[in-house]
Short mmCIF file of C-alpha atoms and ligand atoms in Angstrom, two decimals:
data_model
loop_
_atom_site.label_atom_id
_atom_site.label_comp_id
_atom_site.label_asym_id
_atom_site.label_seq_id
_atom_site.Cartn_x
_atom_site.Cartn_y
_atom_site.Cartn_z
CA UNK A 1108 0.00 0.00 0.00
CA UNK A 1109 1.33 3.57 -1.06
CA UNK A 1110 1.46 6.09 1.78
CA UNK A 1111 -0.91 9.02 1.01
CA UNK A 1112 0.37 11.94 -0.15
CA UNK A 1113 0.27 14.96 1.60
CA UNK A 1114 1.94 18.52 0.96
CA UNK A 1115 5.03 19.65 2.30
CA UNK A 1116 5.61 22.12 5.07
CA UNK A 1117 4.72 22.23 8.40
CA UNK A 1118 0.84 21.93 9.39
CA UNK A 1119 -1.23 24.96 9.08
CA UNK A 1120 -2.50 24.73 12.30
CA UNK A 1121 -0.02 23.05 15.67
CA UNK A 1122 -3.24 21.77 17.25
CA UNK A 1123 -6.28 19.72 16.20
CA UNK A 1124 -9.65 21.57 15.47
CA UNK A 1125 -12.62 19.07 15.23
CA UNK A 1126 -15.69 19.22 13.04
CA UNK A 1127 -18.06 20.39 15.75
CA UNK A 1128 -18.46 21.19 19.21
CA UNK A 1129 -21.05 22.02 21.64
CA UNK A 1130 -20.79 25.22 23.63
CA UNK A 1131 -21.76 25.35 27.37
CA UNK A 1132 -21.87 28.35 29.33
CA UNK A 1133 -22.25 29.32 32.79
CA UNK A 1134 -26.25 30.26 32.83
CA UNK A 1135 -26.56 26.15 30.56
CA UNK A 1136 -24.30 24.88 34.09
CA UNK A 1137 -26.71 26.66 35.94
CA UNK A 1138 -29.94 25.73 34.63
CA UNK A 1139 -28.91 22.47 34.59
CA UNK A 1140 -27.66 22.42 38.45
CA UNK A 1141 -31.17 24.33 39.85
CA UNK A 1142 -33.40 21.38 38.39
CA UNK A 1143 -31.04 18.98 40.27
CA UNK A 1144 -31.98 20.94 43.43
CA UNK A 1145 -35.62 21.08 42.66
CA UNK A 1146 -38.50 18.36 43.11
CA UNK A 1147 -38.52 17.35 39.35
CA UNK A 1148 -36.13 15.19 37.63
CA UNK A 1149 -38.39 14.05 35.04
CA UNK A 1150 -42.36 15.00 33.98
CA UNK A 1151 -41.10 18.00 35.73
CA UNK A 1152 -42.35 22.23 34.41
CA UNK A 1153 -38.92 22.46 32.73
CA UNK A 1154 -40.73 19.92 29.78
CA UNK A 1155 -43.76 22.22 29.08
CA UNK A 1156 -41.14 25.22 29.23
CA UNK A 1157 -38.77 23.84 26.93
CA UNK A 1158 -41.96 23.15 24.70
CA UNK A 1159 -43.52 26.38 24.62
CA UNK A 1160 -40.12 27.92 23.71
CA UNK A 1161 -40.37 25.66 20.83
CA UNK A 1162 -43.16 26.96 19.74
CA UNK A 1163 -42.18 30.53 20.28
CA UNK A 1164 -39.29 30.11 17.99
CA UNK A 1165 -40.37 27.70 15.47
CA UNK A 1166 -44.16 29.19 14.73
CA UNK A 1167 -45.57 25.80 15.63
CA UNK A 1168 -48.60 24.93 17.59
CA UNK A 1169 -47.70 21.86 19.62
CA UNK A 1170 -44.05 20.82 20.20
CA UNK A 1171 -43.39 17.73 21.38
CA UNK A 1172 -40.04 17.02 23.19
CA UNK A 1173 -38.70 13.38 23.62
CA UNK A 1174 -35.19 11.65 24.36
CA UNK A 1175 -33.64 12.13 20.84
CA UNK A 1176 -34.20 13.26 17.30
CA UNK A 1177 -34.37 9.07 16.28
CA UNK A 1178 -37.33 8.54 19.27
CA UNK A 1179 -38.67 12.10 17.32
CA UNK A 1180 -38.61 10.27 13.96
CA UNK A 1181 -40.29 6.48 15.30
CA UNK A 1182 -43.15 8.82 17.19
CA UNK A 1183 -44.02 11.13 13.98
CA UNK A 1184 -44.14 7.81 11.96
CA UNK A 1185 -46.50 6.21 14.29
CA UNK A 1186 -48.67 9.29 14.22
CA UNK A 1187 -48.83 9.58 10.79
CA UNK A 1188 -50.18 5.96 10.71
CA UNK A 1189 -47.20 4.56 9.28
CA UNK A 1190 -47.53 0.88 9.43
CA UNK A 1191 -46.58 -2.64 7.82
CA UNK A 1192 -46.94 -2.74 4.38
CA UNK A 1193 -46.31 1.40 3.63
CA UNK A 1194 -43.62 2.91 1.96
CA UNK A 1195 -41.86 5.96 3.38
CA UNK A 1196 -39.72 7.68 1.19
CA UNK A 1197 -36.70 9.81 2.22
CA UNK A 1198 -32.84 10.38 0.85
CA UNK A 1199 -30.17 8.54 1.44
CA UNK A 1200 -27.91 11.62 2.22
CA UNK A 1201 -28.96 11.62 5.29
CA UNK A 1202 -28.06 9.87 9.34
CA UNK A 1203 -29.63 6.05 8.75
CA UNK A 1204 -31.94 7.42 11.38
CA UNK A 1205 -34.35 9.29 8.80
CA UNK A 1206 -34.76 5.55 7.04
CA UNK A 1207 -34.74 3.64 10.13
CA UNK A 1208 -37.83 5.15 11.51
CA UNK A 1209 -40.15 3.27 8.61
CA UNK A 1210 -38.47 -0.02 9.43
CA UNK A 1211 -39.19 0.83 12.76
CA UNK A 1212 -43.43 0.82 11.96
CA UNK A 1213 -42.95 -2.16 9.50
CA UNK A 1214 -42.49 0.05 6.56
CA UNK A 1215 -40.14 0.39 3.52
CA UNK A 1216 -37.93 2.95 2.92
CA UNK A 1217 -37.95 4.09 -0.31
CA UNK A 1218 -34.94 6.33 -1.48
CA UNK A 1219 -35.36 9.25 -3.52
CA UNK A 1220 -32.13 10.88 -5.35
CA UNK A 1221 -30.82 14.53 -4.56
CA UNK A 1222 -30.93 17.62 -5.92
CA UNK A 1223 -26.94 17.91 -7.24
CA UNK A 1224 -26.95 21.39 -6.83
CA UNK A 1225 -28.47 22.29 -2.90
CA UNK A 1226 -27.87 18.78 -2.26
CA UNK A 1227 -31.74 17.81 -1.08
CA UNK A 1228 -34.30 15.70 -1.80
CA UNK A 1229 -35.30 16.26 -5.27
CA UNK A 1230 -39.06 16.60 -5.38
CA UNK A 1231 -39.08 15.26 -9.10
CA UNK A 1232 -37.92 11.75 -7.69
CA UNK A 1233 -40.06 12.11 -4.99
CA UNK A 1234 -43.02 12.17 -7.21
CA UNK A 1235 -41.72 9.62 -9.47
CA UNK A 1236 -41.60 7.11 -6.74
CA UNK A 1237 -44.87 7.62 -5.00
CA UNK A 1238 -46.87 4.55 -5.19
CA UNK A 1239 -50.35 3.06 -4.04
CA UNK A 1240 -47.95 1.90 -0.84
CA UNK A 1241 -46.62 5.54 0.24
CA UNK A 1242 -47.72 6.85 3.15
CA UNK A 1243 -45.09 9.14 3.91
CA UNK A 1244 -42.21 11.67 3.12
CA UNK A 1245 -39.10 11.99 5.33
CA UNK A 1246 -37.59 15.17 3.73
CA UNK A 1247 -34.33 16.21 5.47
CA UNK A 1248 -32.64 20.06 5.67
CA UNK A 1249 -29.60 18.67 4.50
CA UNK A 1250 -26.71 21.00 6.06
CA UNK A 1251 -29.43 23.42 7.64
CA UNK A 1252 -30.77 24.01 4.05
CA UNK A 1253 -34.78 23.90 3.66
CA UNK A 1254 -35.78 21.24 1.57
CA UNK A 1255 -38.25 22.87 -1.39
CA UNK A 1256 -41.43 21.96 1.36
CA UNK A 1257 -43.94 23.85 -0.41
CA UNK A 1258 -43.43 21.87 -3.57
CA UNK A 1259 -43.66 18.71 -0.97
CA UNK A 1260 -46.42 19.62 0.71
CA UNK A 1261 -48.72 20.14 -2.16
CA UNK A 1262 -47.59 16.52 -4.31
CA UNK A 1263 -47.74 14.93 -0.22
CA UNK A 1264 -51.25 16.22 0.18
CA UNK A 1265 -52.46 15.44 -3.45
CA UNK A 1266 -51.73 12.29 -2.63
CA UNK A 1267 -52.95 11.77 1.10
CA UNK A 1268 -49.47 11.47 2.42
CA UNK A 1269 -47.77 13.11 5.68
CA UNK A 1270 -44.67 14.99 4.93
CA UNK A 1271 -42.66 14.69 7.74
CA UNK A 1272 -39.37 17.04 8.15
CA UNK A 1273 -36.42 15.70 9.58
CA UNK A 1274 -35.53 19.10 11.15
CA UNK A 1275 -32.23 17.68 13.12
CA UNK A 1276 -29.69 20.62 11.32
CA UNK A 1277 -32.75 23.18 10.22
CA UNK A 1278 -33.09 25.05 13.65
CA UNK A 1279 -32.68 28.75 13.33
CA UNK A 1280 -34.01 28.54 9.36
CA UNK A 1281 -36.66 29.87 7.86
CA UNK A 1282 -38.17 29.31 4.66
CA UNK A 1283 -40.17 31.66 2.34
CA UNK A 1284 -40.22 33.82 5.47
CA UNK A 1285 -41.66 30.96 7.70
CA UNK A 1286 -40.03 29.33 10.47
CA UNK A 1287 -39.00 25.44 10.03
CA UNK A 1288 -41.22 23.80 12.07
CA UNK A 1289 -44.25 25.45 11.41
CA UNK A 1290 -44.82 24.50 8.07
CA UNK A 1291 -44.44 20.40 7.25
CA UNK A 1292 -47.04 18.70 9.09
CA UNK A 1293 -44.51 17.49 11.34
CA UNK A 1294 -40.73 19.03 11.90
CA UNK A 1295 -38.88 16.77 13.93
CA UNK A 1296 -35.64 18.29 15.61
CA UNK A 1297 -32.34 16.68 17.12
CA UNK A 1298 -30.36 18.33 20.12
CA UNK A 1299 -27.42 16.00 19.80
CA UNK A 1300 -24.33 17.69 20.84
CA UNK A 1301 -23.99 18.68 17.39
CA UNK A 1302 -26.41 20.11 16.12
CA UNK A 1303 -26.58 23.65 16.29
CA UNK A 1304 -28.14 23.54 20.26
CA UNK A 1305 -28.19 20.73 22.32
CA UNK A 1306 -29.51 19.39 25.37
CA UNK A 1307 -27.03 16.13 25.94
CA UNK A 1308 -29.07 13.97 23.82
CA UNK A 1309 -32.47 15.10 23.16
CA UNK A 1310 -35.78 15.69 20.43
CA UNK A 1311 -38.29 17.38 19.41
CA UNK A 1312 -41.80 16.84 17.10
CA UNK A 1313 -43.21 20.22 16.10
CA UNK A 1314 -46.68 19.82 14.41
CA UNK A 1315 -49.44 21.89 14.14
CA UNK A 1316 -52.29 19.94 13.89
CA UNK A 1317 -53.79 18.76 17.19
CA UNK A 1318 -54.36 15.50 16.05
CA UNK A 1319 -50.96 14.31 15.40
CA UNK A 1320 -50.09 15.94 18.63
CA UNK A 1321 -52.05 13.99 20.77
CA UNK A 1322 -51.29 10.92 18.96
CA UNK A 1323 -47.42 11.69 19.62
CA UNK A 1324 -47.97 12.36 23.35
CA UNK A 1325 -49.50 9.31 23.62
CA UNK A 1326 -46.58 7.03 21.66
CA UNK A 1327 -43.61 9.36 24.00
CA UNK A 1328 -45.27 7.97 27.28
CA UNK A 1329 -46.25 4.14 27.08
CA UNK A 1330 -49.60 4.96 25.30
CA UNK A 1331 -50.82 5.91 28.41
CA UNK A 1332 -53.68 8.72 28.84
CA UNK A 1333 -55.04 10.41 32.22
CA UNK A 1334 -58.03 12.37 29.90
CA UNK A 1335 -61.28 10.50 30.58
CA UNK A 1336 -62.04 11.93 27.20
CA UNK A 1337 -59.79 9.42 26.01
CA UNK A 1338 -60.44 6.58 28.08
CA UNK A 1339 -62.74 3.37 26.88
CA UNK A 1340 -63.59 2.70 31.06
CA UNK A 1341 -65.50 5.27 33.69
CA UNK A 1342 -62.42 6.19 36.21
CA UNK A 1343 -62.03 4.22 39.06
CA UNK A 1344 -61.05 6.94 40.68
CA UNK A 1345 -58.51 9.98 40.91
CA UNK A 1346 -55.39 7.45 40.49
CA UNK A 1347 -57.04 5.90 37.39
CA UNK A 1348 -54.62 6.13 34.09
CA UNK A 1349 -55.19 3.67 30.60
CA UNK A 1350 -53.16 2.33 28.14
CA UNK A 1351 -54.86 2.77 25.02
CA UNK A 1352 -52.29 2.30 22.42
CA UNK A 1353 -48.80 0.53 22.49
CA UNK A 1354 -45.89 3.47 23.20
CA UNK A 1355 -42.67 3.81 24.36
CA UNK A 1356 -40.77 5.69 26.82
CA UNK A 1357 -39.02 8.36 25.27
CA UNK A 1358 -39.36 11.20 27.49
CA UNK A 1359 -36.43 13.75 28.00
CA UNK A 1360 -35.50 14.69 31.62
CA UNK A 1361 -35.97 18.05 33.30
CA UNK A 1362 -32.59 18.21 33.31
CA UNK A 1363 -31.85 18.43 29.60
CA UNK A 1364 -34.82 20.37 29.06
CA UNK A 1365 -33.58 23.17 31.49
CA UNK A 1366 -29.93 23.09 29.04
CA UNK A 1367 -31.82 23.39 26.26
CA UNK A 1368 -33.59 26.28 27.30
CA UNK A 1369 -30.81 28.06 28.16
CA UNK A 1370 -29.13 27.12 24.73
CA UNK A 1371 -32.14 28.23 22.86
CA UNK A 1372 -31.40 31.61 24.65
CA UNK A 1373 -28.21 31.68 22.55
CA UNK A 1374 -30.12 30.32 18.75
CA UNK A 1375 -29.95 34.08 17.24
CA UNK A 1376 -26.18 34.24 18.52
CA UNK A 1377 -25.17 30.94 17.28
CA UNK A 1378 -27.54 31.54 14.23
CA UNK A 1379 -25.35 34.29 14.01
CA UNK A 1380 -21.94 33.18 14.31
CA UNK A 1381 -22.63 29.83 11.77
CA UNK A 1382 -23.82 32.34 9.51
CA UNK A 1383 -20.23 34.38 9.41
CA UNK A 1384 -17.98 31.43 9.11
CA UNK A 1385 -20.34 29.29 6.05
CA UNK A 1386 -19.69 32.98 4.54
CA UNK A 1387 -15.75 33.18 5.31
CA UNK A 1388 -16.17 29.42 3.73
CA UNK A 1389 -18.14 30.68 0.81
CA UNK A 1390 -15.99 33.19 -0.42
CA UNK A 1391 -12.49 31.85 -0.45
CA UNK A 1392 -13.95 28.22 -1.56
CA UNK A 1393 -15.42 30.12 -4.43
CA UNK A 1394 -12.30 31.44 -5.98
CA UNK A 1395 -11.38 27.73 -6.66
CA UNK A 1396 -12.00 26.21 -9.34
CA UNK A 1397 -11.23 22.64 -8.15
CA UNK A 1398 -14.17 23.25 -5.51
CA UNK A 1399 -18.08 23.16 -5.70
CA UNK A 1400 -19.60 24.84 -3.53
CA UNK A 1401 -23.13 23.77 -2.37
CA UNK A 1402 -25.93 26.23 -3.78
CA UNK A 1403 -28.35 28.22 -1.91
CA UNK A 1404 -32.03 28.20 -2.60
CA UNK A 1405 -33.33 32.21 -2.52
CA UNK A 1406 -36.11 30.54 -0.17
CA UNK A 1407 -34.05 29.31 2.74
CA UNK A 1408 -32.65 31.41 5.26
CA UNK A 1409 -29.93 29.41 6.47
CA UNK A 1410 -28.26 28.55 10.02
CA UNK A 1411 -26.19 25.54 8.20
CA UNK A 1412 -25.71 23.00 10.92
CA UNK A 1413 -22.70 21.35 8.15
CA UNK A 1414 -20.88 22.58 6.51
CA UNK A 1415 -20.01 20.56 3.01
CA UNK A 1416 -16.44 20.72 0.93
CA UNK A 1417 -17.27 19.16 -2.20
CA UNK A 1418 -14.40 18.44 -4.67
CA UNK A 1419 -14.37 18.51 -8.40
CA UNK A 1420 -11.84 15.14 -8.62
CA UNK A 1421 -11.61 15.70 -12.34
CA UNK A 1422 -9.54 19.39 -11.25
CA UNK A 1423 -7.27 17.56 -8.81
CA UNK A 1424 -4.54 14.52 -8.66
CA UNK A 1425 -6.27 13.10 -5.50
CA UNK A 1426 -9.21 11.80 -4.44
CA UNK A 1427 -11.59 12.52 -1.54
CA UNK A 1428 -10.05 10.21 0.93
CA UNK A 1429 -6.58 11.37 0.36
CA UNK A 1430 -7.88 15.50 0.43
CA UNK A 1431 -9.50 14.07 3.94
CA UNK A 1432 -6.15 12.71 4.90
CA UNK A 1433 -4.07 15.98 4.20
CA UNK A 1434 -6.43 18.17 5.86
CA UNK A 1435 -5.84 15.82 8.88
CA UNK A 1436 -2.47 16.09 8.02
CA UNK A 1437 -2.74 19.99 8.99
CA UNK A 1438 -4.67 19.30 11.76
CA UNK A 1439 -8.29 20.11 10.30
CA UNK A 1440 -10.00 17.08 11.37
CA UNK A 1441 -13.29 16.63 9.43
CA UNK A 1442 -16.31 14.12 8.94
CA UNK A 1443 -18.18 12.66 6.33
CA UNK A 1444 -21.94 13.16 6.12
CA UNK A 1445 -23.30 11.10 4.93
CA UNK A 1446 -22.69 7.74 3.68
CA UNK A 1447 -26.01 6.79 1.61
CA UNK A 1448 -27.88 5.13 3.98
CA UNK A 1449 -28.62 2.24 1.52
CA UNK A 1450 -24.88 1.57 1.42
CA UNK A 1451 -24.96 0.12 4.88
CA UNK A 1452 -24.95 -4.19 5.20
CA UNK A 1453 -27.96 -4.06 7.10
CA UNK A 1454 -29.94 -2.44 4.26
CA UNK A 1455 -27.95 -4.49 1.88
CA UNK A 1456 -29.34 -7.44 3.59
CA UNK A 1457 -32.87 -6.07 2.95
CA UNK A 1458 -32.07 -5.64 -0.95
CA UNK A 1459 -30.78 -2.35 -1.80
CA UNK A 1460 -28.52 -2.07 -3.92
CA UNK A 1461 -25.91 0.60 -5.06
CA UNK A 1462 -26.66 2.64 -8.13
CA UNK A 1463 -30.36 3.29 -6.81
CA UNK A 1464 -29.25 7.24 -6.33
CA UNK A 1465 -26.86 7.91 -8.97
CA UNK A 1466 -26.18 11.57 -7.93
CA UNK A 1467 -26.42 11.05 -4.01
CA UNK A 1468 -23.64 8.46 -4.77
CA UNK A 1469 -21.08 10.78 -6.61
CA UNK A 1470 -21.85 13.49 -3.55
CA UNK A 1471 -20.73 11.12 -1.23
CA UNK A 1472 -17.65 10.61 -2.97
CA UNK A 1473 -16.66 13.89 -3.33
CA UNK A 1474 -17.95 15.67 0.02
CA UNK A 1475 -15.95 16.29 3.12
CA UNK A 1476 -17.58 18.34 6.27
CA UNK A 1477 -15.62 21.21 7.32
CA UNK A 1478 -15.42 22.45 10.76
CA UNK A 1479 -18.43 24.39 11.55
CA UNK A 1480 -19.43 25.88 15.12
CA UNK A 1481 -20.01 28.66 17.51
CA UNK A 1482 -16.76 28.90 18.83
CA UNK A 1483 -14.61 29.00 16.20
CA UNK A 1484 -12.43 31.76 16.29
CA UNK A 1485 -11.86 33.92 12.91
CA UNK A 1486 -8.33 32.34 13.41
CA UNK A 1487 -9.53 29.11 13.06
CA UNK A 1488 -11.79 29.78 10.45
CA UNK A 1489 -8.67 31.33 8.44
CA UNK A 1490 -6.76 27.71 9.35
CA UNK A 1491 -9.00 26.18 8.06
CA UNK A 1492 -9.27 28.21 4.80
CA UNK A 1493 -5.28 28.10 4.25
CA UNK A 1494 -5.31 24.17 4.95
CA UNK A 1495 -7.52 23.81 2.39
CA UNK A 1496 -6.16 26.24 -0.62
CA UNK A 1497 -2.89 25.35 0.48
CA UNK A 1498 -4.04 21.02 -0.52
CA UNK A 1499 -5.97 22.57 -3.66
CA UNK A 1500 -3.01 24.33 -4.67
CA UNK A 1501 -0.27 21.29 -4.64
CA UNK A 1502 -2.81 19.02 -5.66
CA UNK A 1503 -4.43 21.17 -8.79
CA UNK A 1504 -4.23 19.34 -12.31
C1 PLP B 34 -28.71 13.82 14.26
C2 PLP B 34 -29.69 13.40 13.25
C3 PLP B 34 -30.74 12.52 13.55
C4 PLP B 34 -30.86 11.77 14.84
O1 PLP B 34 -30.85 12.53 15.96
P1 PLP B 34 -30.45 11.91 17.38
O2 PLP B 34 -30.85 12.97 18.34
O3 PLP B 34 -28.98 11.66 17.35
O4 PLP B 34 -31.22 10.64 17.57
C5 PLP B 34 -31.69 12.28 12.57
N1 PLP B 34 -31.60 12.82 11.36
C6 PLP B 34 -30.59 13.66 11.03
C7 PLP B 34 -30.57 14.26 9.66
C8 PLP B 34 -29.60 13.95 11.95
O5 PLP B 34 -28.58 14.76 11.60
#
């Protein structure tokens, strides 16, 4: 085996800088350490709080919070009635998480290609593979970028389907002037460290229709109702709960809800700051020819969670995994997102097979995720810049 090439000189940077990284301040440690002092660790106000800041932010009616943005996917499937025998469709640029919550319901995941240009789900192929069987769209903001959801919505209601947004990088984005979250007929979010705010590990289903609301309390707590409304049985008394449907647990603490209320606080600052360094990015990436750089739709106002080097391999002498290696070479340690989901044995088992997506494919191998967060200095930003026209550069055709 060759050793990979990688340019001369000494790194651009002495120490590593990672992809991503949360940020925690003093008012997150603090919020965090009052609920431990308080009577609630769980089921406690900090849950309705976190939920009505949602909805303050996001335009929705109802928010939903849960344990994770994959517990956020499984209950907006279930609540759209997703069940054996339907097909979901979603892309495969995407965490498996966006697929995984059909197979979850008995459903197939169906995979749509991308737009090569912004990267999403391309509504054309969406359209082109709705069947009899599809009960559902999982559309994901790739990179923080709105997926085209009005187009969506209309072929998804044409045709008695439930578009579902997988929201995990699209908080702080809005699109033709409207909040993500308030327009899909469900937004789910993720608060992973991450993502743009975080609560540890933590979700989010924003709808607003009341229906799929109370369907998705129900599936986050055991299927369990306290509304006699609800109930098939008289009370037997004040105690008196049901289980009316099969749910899970996937409730979020009061902890985590109190962090992510103070990190929602900070949204319009880290909104802010992402917003800065994807233009820093922007600008010196678009001088090179031997780079694409991903398009913006007019619609979408932005807060990228990702941000996406994309080479053009044809412009340079190395590939993508060699470009990865030199910029860890320089200390710029970066990420791949995403490997098509499809591409994973466990889907391969199922019966997918490669060449379903023929432009999601070529993204994947020519995309590299830059470091992108709140904390970056404008020094590391520039690092990160100079690692990469400095590879460009020695590697150019
Ligand atoms: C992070 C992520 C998820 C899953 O969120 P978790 O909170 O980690 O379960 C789902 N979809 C996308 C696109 C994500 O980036």
């Amino acid at each position: 085996m060759s050793k990979p090439a990688i340019c001369g000189g000494t790194p651009v940077r002495s120490e590593k800088i990672f992809y991503g990284h949360q940020y925690i301040d003093e008012a997150d440690i603090q919020a965090v350490v009052d609920v431990l002092k308080s009577d609630y660790l769980t089921c406690g106000p900090k849950i309705a709080e976190a939920e009505e800041k949602l909805c303050e932010i996001t335009g929705a009616k109802y928010a939903v919070l849960c344990s994770n943005g994959t517990a956020a996917l499984h209950i907006a499937c279930l609540a759209a009635g997703v069940g054996a025998g339907d097909e979901v469709i979603t892309t495969p640029i995407t965490f498996a998480a966006s697929a995984n919550c059909a197979l979850y319901c008995g459903a197939k995941p169906v995979f749509a290609d991308i737009n090569e240009e912004t990267y999403n789900i391309d509504p054309a192929c969406v359209k082109a593979l709705t069947t009899e069987r599809t009960k559902a769209v999982v559309a994901v903001d790739y990179t923080g970028q709105s997926a085209e959801l009005d187009e969506l919505l209309t072929h998804c209601h044409e045709n008695h389907l439930v578009l579902i947004e997988d929201g995990a990088h699209v908080i702080g984005t809005s699109y033709k002037g409207k909040k993500n979250g308030s327009i899909a007929d469900m937004t789910t979010l993720s608060f992973h460290p991450v993502k743009t705010v975080t609560s540890g590990e933590g979700g989010a289903v924003l709808t607003n229709n009341k229906e799929y609301y109370e369907k998705l309390l129900l599936y986050r707590a055991h299927g369990i109702t306290r509304d006699s409304a609800q109930m098939a049985n008289e009370p037997d008394g004040p105690w008196y709960y049901e289980q009316i449907t099969l749910g899970m647990n996937y409730r979020m603490t009061d902890m985590q809800a109190a962090l992510l209320i103070s990190q929602l606080d900070k949204l319009p600052m880290f909104s802010a700051r992402r917003k800065e360094i994807v233009k820093a990015y922007d600008e010196a990436f678009s001088q090179l020819p031997q780079l694409f750089v991903q398009r913006e739709i007019p619609e979408s106002d932005t807060t990228r969670h990702l941000y996406i080097l994309r080479i053009c391999p044809d412009k340079l002498t190395i590939d993508r995994k060699r470009f990865f290696e030199a910029l860890a070479a320089e200390n710029i340690c970066c990420n791949v997102h995403y490997i098509p989901t499809y591409y994973f044995p466990y889907y391969k088992e199922l019966g997918y097979e490669k060449g379903l997506c023929p432009k999601a494919e070529k993204l994947y191998d020519e995309i590299i995720s830059l470091p992108l967060y709140y904390a970056m200095t404008d020094e590391d930003v520039q690092d990160v810049i100079a690692a990469v026209t400095k590879i460009v550069n020695y590697f150019s055709k």
